[in-house]
């Protein structure tokens, strides 16, 4: 069962990504739905509040809200990393089981589950944090795209309610998406690594067709994730001994 879910997980991730990027132009109405009342509406209000506090700059407001949301979901990100790291540490043992029971798939699965249980590893634990945070990110997308005040403002060379005429922002969104995935590639499954070159192209194409506010959010979010990943995934330095045998 675990293997089947892992096999289709990349497709599920693509589905969530596409669902979060569906054009949303309907006016925010808290009385219209639970989604607008408790997710989209409050986020839109927070964007308005920070914009008012930051000299009317919605671009800076999007930056601040993005950072706040990323800090809120940081514990989930760390949990996802720890789960992936434990799975990575078990790879040699998993490889041995695969070789030992290569002719008995049922026994191989049973022994694999025993190995997970004895080491306190949940194979799907790395997926749950991502699933939990997706509604938050989709709600933020809606709060940006459906807030008409944002569409009427400019930031740098951008009119936030229209496409970037120079395609600079879509390119930045694609490049930062690639580097974000590159930094986390050691913790990715082979299926996810295969999608490393597909996601940036997908982001670029979508960013070309969306109002600048959304790819601006992507660039901010990706940049934060790149910096975050540097500290989370960087390998610890191994002390080197000098000729006298003392640690430098």
CSV table of C-alpha atoms in Angstrom, one decimal:
chain,number,residue,atom,x,y,z
A,1,UNK,CA,0.0,0.0,0.0
A,2,UNK,CA,2.8,2.4,0.9
A,3,UNK,CA,4.6,1.7,-2.4
A,4,UNK,CA,1.4,2.4,-4.3
A,5,UNK,CA,0.9,5.7,-2.6
A,6,UNK,CA,4.5,6.7,-3.1
A,7,UNK,CA,4.3,5.9,-6.8
A,8,UNK,CA,1.4,8.2,-7.3
A,9,UNK,CA,2.5,10.9,-4.9
A,10,UNK,CA,4.2,13.1,-7.6
A,11,UNK,CA,0.9,13.1,-9.6
A,12,UNK,CA,-1.0,14.1,-6.5
A,13,UNK,CA,1.4,17.0,-5.9
A,14,UNK,CA,0.9,18.2,-9.5
A,15,UNK,CA,-2.8,18.0,-8.9
A,16,UNK,CA,-2.6,20.2,-5.8
A,17,UNK,CA,-0.3,22.7,-7.6
A,18,UNK,CA,-2.7,23.0,-10.5
A,19,UNK,CA,-5.7,23.3,-8.1
A,20,UNK,CA,-3.9,26.2,-6.3
A,21,UNK,CA,-3.3,28.0,-9.5
A,22,UNK,CA,-6.8,28.0,-10.9
A,23,UNK,CA,-7.8,31.5,-11.8
A,24,UNK,CA,-9.9,33.1,-9.1
A,25,UNK,CA,-11.5,36.4,-9.9
A,26,UNK,CA,-14.7,36.1,-7.8
A,27,UNK,CA,-15.0,38.9,-5.2
A,28,UNK,CA,-14.2,37.7,-1.6
A,29,UNK,CA,-17.5,37.3,0.3
A,30,UNK,CA,-17.3,36.0,3.9
A,31,UNK,CA,-21.0,35.1,3.7
A,32,UNK,CA,-20.5,33.1,0.6
A,33,UNK,CA,-18.6,30.1,1.9
A,34,UNK,CA,-16.6,28.7,4.8
A,35,UNK,CA,-13.5,29.0,2.6
A,36,UNK,CA,-13.9,32.7,2.2
A,37,UNK,CA,-14.9,33.4,5.8
A,38,UNK,CA,-12.1,31.6,7.6
A,39,UNK,CA,-9.3,31.4,5.1
A,40,UNK,CA,-9.3,33.8,2.1
A,41,UNK,CA,-11.1,36.7,3.9
A,42,UNK,CA,-8.7,36.9,6.9
A,43,UNK,CA,-5.7,36.6,4.7
A,44,UNK,CA,-6.9,39.4,2.4
A,45,UNK,CA,-7.5,41.6,5.5
A,46,UNK,CA,-4.0,40.9,6.7
A,47,UNK,CA,-2.6,41.8,3.2
A,48,UNK,CA,-4.6,45.1,3.4
A,49,UNK,CA,-3.3,45.8,6.9
A,50,UNK,CA,0.3,45.4,6.1
A,51,UNK,CA,0.0,47.4,2.9
A,52,UNK,CA,-1.5,50.3,4.9
A,53,UNK,CA,1.4,50.0,7.3
A,54,UNK,CA,4.0,49.8,4.5
A,55,UNK,CA,3.3,53.0,2.7
A,56,UNK,CA,0.5,51.4,0.6
A,57,UNK,CA,3.0,49.0,-1.0
A,58,UNK,CA,1.2,45.7,-1.7
A,59,UNK,CA,4.4,44.2,-3.0
A,60,UNK,CA,6.0,44.6,0.4
A,61,UNK,CA,2.8,43.4,2.0
A,62,UNK,CA,2.9,40.1,0.0
A,63,UNK,CA,6.6,39.7,1.1
A,64,UNK,CA,5.8,40.1,4.8
A,65,UNK,CA,2.8,37.8,4.7
A,66,UNK,CA,4.7,35.2,2.8
A,67,UNK,CA,7.5,35.2,5.4
A,68,UNK,CA,5.0,35.0,8.2
A,69,UNK,CA,3.2,32.0,6.7
A,70,UNK,CA,6.5,30.3,6.0
A,71,UNK,CA,7.6,30.8,9.6
A,72,UNK,CA,4.2,29.4,10.8
A,73,UNK,CA,4.6,26.2,8.7
A,74,UNK,CA,8.3,25.9,9.6
A,75,UNK,CA,7.7,23.2,12.2
A,76,UNK,CA,5.9,21.1,9.6
A,77,UNK,CA,8.8,21.6,7.2
A,78,UNK,CA,11.3,20.4,9.9
A,79,UNK,CA,9.1,17.4,10.6
A,80,UNK,CA,9.0,16.6,6.9
A,81,UNK,CA,12.8,16.9,6.8
A,82,UNK,CA,13.3,14.6,9.8
A,83,UNK,CA,11.0,12.0,8.4
A,84,UNK,CA,12.9,12.1,5.0
A,85,UNK,CA,16.2,11.9,6.8
A,86,UNK,CA,15.2,8.8,8.7
A,87,UNK,CA,14.0,7.2,5.5
A,88,UNK,CA,17.3,8.0,3.9
A,89,UNK,CA,19.2,6.4,6.8
A,90,UNK,CA,17.2,3.2,6.3
A,91,UNK,CA,18.0,2.9,2.5
A,92,UNK,CA,21.0,0.5,3.0
A,93,UNK,CA,18.7,-1.8,5.1
A,94,UNK,CA,15.9,-1.5,2.6
A,95,UNK,CA,18.3,-2.4,-0.2
A,96,UNK,CA,19.4,-5.5,1.6
A,97,UNK,CA,15.7,-6.6,2.1
A,98,UNK,CA,15.0,-6.0,-1.5
A,99,UNK,CA,17.9,-8.3,-2.5
A,100,UNK,CA,17.1,-10.9,0.1
A,101,UNK,CA,13.4,-11.2,-0.8
A,102,UNK,CA,13.5,-10.2,-4.5
A,103,UNK,CA,11.5,-13.3,-5.4
A,104,UNK,CA,8.9,-12.9,-2.7
A,105,UNK,CA,7.2,-9.5,-2.9
A,106,UNK,CA,4.8,-10.2,0.0
A,107,UNK,CA,7.6,-11.2,2.4
A,108,UNK,CA,9.7,-8.2,1.2
A,109,UNK,CA,6.8,-5.9,2.1
A,110,UNK,CA,6.2,-7.5,5.5
A,111,UNK,CA,9.9,-7.2,6.4
A,112,UNK,CA,10.0,-3.6,5.2
A,113,UNK,CA,7.1,-2.7,7.4
A,114,UNK,CA,8.8,-4.4,10.4
A,115,UNK,CA,11.9,-2.4,9.7
A,116,UNK,CA,9.9,0.8,9.7
A,117,UNK,CA,8.1,-0.1,12.9
A,118,UNK,CA,11.3,-1.1,14.8
A,119,UNK,CA,12.8,2.3,13.8
A,120,UNK,CA,9.7,4.3,14.5
A,121,UNK,CA,9.4,5.5,10.9
A,122,UNK,CA,6.1,6.3,9.2
A,123,UNK,CA,6.8,6.2,5.4
A,124,UNK,CA,4.0,8.7,4.8
A,125,UNK,CA,4.9,11.1,7.5
A,126,UNK,CA,6.9,13.2,5.0
A,127,UNK,CA,3.7,13.7,2.9
A,128,UNK,CA,1.4,14.9,5.7
A,129,UNK,CA,3.1,18.2,6.4
A,130,UNK,CA,2.9,19.2,2.7
A,131,UNK,CA,-0.8,18.2,2.6
A,132,UNK,CA,-1.5,20.3,5.7
A,133,UNK,CA,0.1,23.4,4.4
A,134,UNK,CA,-1.4,23.3,0.9
A,135,UNK,CA,-4.8,24.7,1.9
A,136,UNK,CA,-2.9,27.7,3.5
A,137,UNK,CA,-0.9,28.4,0.4
A,138,UNK,CA,-4.0,28.0,-1.8
A,139,UNK,CA,-5.9,30.4,0.4
A,140,UNK,CA,-3.1,32.9,0.2
A,141,UNK,CA,-3.2,32.6,-3.6
A,142,UNK,CA,-6.9,33.4,-3.6
A,143,UNK,CA,-6.4,36.2,-1.2
A,144,UNK,CA,-3.9,37.8,-3.6
A,145,UNK,CA,-5.8,37.2,-6.8
A,146,UNK,CA,-9.3,38.1,-5.5
A,147,UNK,CA,-8.2,41.2,-3.7
A,148,UNK,CA,-9.1,44.0,-6.2
A,149,UNK,CA,-7.1,46.5,-4.2
A,150,UNK,CA,-3.9,44.6,-5.1
A,151,UNK,CA,-4.8,44.7,-8.8
A,152,UNK,CA,-4.9,48.5,-8.8
A,153,UNK,CA,-1.4,48.9,-7.3
A,154,UNK,CA,2.1,48.8,-8.9
A,155,UNK,CA,5.3,47.5,-7.4
A,156,UNK,CA,8.7,48.2,-9.0
A,157,UNK,CA,8.1,47.8,-12.8
A,158,UNK,CA,5.0,45.7,-12.2
A,159,UNK,CA,1.3,46.4,-12.3
A,160,UNK,CA,0.2,43.8,-9.8
A,161,UNK,CA,-3.2,43.2,-11.5
A,162,UNK,CA,-1.7,42.5,-15.0
A,163,UNK,CA,1.0,40.2,-16.5
A,164,UNK,CA,4.6,41.1,-16.4
A,165,UNK,CA,5.2,42.6,-19.9
A,166,UNK,CA,8.9,41.8,-19.8
A,167,UNK,CA,8.6,38.2,-18.5
A,168,UNK,CA,11.3,38.9,-15.9
A,169,UNK,CA,9.1,37.8,-13.0
A,170,UNK,CA,8.0,34.5,-14.7
A,171,UNK,CA,11.7,33.7,-15.4
A,172,UNK,CA,12.6,34.5,-11.8
A,173,UNK,CA,9.8,32.3,-10.5
A,174,UNK,CA,11.0,29.4,-12.7
A,175,UNK,CA,14.7,29.8,-11.7
A,176,UNK,CA,14.0,30.1,-8.0
A,177,UNK,CA,11.7,27.0,-8.3
A,178,UNK,CA,14.5,25.0,-9.9
A,179,UNK,CA,17.1,26.0,-7.2
A,180,UNK,CA,14.6,25.4,-4.4
A,181,UNK,CA,14.1,21.8,-5.7
A,182,UNK,CA,17.8,21.4,-6.4
A,183,UNK,CA,18.7,22.2,-2.7
A,184,UNK,CA,16.2,19.6,-1.5
A,185,UNK,CA,17.0,16.9,-4.1
A,186,UNK,CA,18.9,14.8,-1.6
A,187,UNK,CA,15.7,14.3,0.3
A,188,UNK,CA,13.5,13.6,-2.8
A,189,UNK,CA,12.2,10.3,-4.0
A,190,UNK,CA,13.4,9.2,-7.5
A,191,UNK,CA,9.9,10.1,-8.8
A,192,UNK,CA,10.1,13.6,-7.4
A,193,UNK,CA,13.6,14.1,-8.8
A,194,UNK,CA,12.3,13.2,-12.3
A,195,UNK,CA,9.9,16.1,-12.0
A,196,UNK,CA,12.7,18.6,-11.1
A,197,UNK,CA,12.9,20.0,-14.6
A,198,UNK,CA,9.1,19.8,-15.2
A,199,UNK,CA,8.0,22.1,-12.3
A,200,UNK,CA,10.1,25.1,-13.3
A,201,UNK,CA,8.8,25.0,-16.9
A,202,UNK,CA,5.2,24.6,-15.5
A,203,UNK,CA,5.7,27.6,-13.2
A,204,UNK,CA,7.1,29.7,-16.0
A,205,UNK,CA,4.2,29.0,-18.3
A,206,UNK,CA,1.6,29.7,-15.6
A,207,UNK,CA,3.4,32.8,-14.4
A,208,UNK,CA,3.3,34.2,-18.0
A,209,UNK,CA,-0.4,34.0,-17.9
A,210,UNK,CA,-1.2,35.3,-14.4
A,211,UNK,CA,-1.3,38.7,-12.9
A,212,UNK,CA,2.1,39.7,-11.5
A,213,UNK,CA,1.0,39.5,-7.9
A,214,UNK,CA,1.0,35.7,-8.0
A,215,UNK,CA,4.4,35.1,-9.5
A,216,UNK,CA,5.7,37.8,-7.2
A,217,UNK,CA,4.5,35.6,-4.3
A,218,UNK,CA,6.2,32.6,-5.8
A,219,UNK,CA,9.5,34.4,-6.1
A,220,UNK,CA,9.3,35.6,-2.5
A,221,UNK,CA,8.2,32.1,-1.3
A,222,UNK,CA,10.9,30.3,-3.3
A,223,UNK,CA,13.6,32.6,-2.1
A,224,UNK,CA,12.6,32.1,1.5
A,225,UNK,CA,12.6,28.4,1.0
A,226,UNK,CA,16.0,28.4,-0.6
A,227,UNK,CA,17.5,30.2,2.3
A,228,UNK,CA,15.6,28.0,4.7
A,229,UNK,CA,16.8,24.8,2.9
A,230,UNK,CA,20.4,26.0,3.0
A,231,UNK,CA,20.4,25.9,6.8
A,232,UNK,CA,18.2,22.7,7.0
A,233,UNK,CA,19.8,20.5,4.4
A,234,UNK,CA,23.4,21.7,4.4
A,235,UNK,CA,25.9,18.9,5.3
A,236,UNK,CA,27.8,19.4,8.6
A,237,UNK,CA,31.5,20.0,8.1
A,238,UNK,CA,33.8,17.1,9.1
A,239,UNK,CA,36.7,18.3,11.1
A,240,UNK,CA,40.1,17.6,9.4
A,241,UNK,CA,43.2,16.6,11.3
A,242,UNK,CA,46.5,18.3,10.7
A,243,UNK,CA,49.8,16.4,10.4
A,244,UNK,CA,50.2,16.4,14.2
A,245,UNK,CA,46.8,14.7,14.6
A,246,UNK,CA,45.1,17.7,16.2
A,247,UNK,CA,41.8,19.0,15.0
A,248,UNK,CA,42.1,22.3,13.2
